[in-house]
Coordinates of C-alpha atoms in Angstrom, one line a residue:
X1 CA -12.5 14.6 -27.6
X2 CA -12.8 14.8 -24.0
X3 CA -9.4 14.2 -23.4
X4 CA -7.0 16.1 -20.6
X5 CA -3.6 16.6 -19.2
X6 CA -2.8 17.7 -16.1
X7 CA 0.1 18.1 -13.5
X8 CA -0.4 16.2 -10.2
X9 CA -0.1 19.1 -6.9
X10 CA 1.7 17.0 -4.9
X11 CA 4.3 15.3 -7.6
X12 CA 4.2 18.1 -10.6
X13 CA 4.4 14.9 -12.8
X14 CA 1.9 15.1 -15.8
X15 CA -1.1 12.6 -15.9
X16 CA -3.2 12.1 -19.3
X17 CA -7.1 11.5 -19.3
X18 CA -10.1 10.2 -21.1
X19 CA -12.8 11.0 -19.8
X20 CA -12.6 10.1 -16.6
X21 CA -10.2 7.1 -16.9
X22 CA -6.2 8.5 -16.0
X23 CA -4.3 6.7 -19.4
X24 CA -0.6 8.1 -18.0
X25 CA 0.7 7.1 -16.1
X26 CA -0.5 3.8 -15.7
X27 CA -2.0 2.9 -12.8
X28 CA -1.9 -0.2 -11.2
X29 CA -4.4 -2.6 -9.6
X30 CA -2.2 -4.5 -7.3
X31 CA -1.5 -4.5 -4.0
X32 CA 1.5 -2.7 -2.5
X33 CA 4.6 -4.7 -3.1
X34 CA 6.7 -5.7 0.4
X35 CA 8.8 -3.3 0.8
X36 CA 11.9 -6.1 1.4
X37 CA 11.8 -7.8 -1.8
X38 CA 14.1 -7.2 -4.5
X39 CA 14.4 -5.0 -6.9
X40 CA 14.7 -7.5 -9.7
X41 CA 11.9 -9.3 -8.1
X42 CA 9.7 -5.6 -8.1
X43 CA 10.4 -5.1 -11.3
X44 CA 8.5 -8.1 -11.9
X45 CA 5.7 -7.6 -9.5
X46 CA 5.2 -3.7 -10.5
X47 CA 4.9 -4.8 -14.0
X48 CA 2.6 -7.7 -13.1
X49 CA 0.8 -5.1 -11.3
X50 CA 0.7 -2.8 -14.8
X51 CA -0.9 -6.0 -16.9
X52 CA -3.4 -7.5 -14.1
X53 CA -6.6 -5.2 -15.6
X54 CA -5.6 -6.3 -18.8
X55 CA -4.2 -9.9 -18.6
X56 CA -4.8 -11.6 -15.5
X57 CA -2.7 -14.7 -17.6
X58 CA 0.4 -12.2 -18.2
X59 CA 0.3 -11.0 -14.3
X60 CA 0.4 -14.9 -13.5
X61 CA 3.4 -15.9 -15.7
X62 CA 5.3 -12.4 -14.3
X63 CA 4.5 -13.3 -10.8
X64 CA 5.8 -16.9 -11.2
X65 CA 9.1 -15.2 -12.9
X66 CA 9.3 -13.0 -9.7
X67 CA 8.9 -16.1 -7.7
X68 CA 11.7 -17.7 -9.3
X69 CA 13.6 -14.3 -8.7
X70 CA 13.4 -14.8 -5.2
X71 CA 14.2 -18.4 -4.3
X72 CA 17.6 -17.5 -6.4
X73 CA 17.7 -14.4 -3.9
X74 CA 17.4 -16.6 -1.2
X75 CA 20.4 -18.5 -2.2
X76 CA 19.1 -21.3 -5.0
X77 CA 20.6 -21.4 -8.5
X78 CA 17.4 -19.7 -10.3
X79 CA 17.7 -21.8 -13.0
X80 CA 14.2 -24.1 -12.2
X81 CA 11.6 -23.1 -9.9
X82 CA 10.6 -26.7 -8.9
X83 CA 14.4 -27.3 -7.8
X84 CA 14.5 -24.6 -5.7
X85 CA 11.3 -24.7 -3.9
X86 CA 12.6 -28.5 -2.9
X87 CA 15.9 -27.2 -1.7
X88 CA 14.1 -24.8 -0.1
X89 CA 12.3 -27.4 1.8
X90 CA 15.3 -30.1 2.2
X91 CA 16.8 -26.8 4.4
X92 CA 13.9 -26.2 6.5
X93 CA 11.3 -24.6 4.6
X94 CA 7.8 -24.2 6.3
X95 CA 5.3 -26.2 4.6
X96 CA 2.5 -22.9 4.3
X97 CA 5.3 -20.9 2.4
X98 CA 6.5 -24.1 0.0
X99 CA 2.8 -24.2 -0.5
X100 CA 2.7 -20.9 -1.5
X101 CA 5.5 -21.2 -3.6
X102 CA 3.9 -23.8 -5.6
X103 CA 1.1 -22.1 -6.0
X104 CA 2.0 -19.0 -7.6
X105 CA 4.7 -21.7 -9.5
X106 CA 2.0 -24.1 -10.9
X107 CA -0.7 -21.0 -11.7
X108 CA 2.2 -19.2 -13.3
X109 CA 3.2 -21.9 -15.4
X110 CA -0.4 -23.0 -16.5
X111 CA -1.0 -19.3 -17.4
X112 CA 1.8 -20.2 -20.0
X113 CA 1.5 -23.4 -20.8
X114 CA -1.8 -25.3 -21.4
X115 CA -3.5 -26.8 -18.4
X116 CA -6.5 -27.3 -16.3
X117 CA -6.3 -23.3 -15.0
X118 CA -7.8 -21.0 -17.5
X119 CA -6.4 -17.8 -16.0
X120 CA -8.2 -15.6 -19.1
X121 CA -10.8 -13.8 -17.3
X122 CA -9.9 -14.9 -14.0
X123 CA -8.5 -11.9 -12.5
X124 CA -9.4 -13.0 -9.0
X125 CA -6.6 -15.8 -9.1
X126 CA -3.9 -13.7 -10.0
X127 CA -4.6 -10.9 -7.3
X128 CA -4.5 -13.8 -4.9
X129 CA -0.9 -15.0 -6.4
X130 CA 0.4 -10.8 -5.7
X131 CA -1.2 -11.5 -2.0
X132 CA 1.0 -14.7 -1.8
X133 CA 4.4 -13.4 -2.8
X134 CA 3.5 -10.2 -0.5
X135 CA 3.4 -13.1 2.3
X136 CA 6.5 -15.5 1.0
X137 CA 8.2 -11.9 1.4
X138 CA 7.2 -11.5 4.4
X139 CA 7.8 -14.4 6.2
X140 CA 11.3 -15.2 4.6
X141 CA 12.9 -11.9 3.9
X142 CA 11.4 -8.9 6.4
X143 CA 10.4 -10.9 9.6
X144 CA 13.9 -12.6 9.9
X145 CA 15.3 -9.3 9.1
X146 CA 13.3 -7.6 12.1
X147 CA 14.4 -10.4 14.4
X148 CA 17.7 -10.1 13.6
X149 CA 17.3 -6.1 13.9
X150 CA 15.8 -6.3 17.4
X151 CA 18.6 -9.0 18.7
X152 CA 21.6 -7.0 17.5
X153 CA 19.6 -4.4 19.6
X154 CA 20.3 -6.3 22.7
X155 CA 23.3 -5.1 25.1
X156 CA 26.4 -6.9 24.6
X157 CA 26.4 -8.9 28.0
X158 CA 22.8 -10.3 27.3
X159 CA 24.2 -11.8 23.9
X160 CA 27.1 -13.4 25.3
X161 CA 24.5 -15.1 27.9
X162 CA 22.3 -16.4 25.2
X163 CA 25.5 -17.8 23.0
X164 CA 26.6 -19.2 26.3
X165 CA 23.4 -21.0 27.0
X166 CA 23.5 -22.1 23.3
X167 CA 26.8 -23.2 22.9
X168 CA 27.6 -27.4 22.4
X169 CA 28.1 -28.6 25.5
X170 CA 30.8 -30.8 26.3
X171 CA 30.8 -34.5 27.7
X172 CA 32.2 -35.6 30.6
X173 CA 33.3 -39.2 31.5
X174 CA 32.7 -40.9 34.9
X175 CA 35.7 -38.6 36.3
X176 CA 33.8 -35.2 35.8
X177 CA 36.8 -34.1 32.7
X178 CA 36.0 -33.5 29.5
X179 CA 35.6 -36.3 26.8

């Protein structure tokens, strides 16, 4: 039958095979998740990761769920993706990662919901949607994390001159006292 099981040298975990294709465990053909999102989100993601072979439409729709994981991580109610991604923006969001977040929202949903993108044999879409919530990690979870890493790194003295220099300052009337 041409069929095998062996124990991995480095793991001792058992692997099954057909021929030459490894059945368990199963492997998956995405990218490396970011290593800051989640874990409800990389739940998502790793099982997105699991389907992408053999639905590029289900790796879509799970992808958009993750999506809508992570803007309710990021402080929005979860409840609908659209909403969020807006709130996102009224506070500031960067148009490149709102774009991004609509695009893995709008591919997700029409991988669910009829539409104009036909995700069925396009498997080249949805590894592009895993590559763009890599990045929306990236740029709004791990990079401010970093920052924030590397300031908190600073001697004491050196942040007590930057909140110094970045405090209100007050206004003075004609006399030179405070308003």
């Amino acid at each position: 039958m041409n069929v095998h099981v062996s124990s991995c040298y480095n793991c001792n975990k058992i692997s099954i095979w057909v021929y030459d294709s490894m059945l368990w465990p199963a492997a998956t053909a995405a990218p490396e998740p970011n290593i800051d999102l989640p874990v409800d989100v990389r739940a998502d993601y790793d099982e997105a990761g699991l389907v992408l072979n053999t639905s590029p439409r289900s790796a879509a729709a799970l992808l958009r769920q993750a999506v809508q994981r992570l803007c309710a991580y990021l402080g929005e109610k979860g409840k609908n993706i659209d909403a969020d991604i807006a709130a996102l923006v009224q506070k500031g969001l960067d148009k490149r990662i709102q774009q991004a977040l609509d695009v893995v929202r709008v591919v997700g949903n029409n991988a669910v919901h009829p539409g104009q993108i036909d995700l069925k044999d396009d498997r080249a879409t949805a590894e592009k949607l895993f590559g763009l919530v890599n990045l929306i990690a990236d740029t709004l979870i791990s990079q401010p994390k970093h920052i924030e890493a590397m300031f908190n790194d600073l001697p004491e003295g050196a942040k007590q001159a930057i909140e110094k220099r970045d405090a209100p300052k007050q206004i003075e009337d004609k006399s030179g006292e405070p308003a």
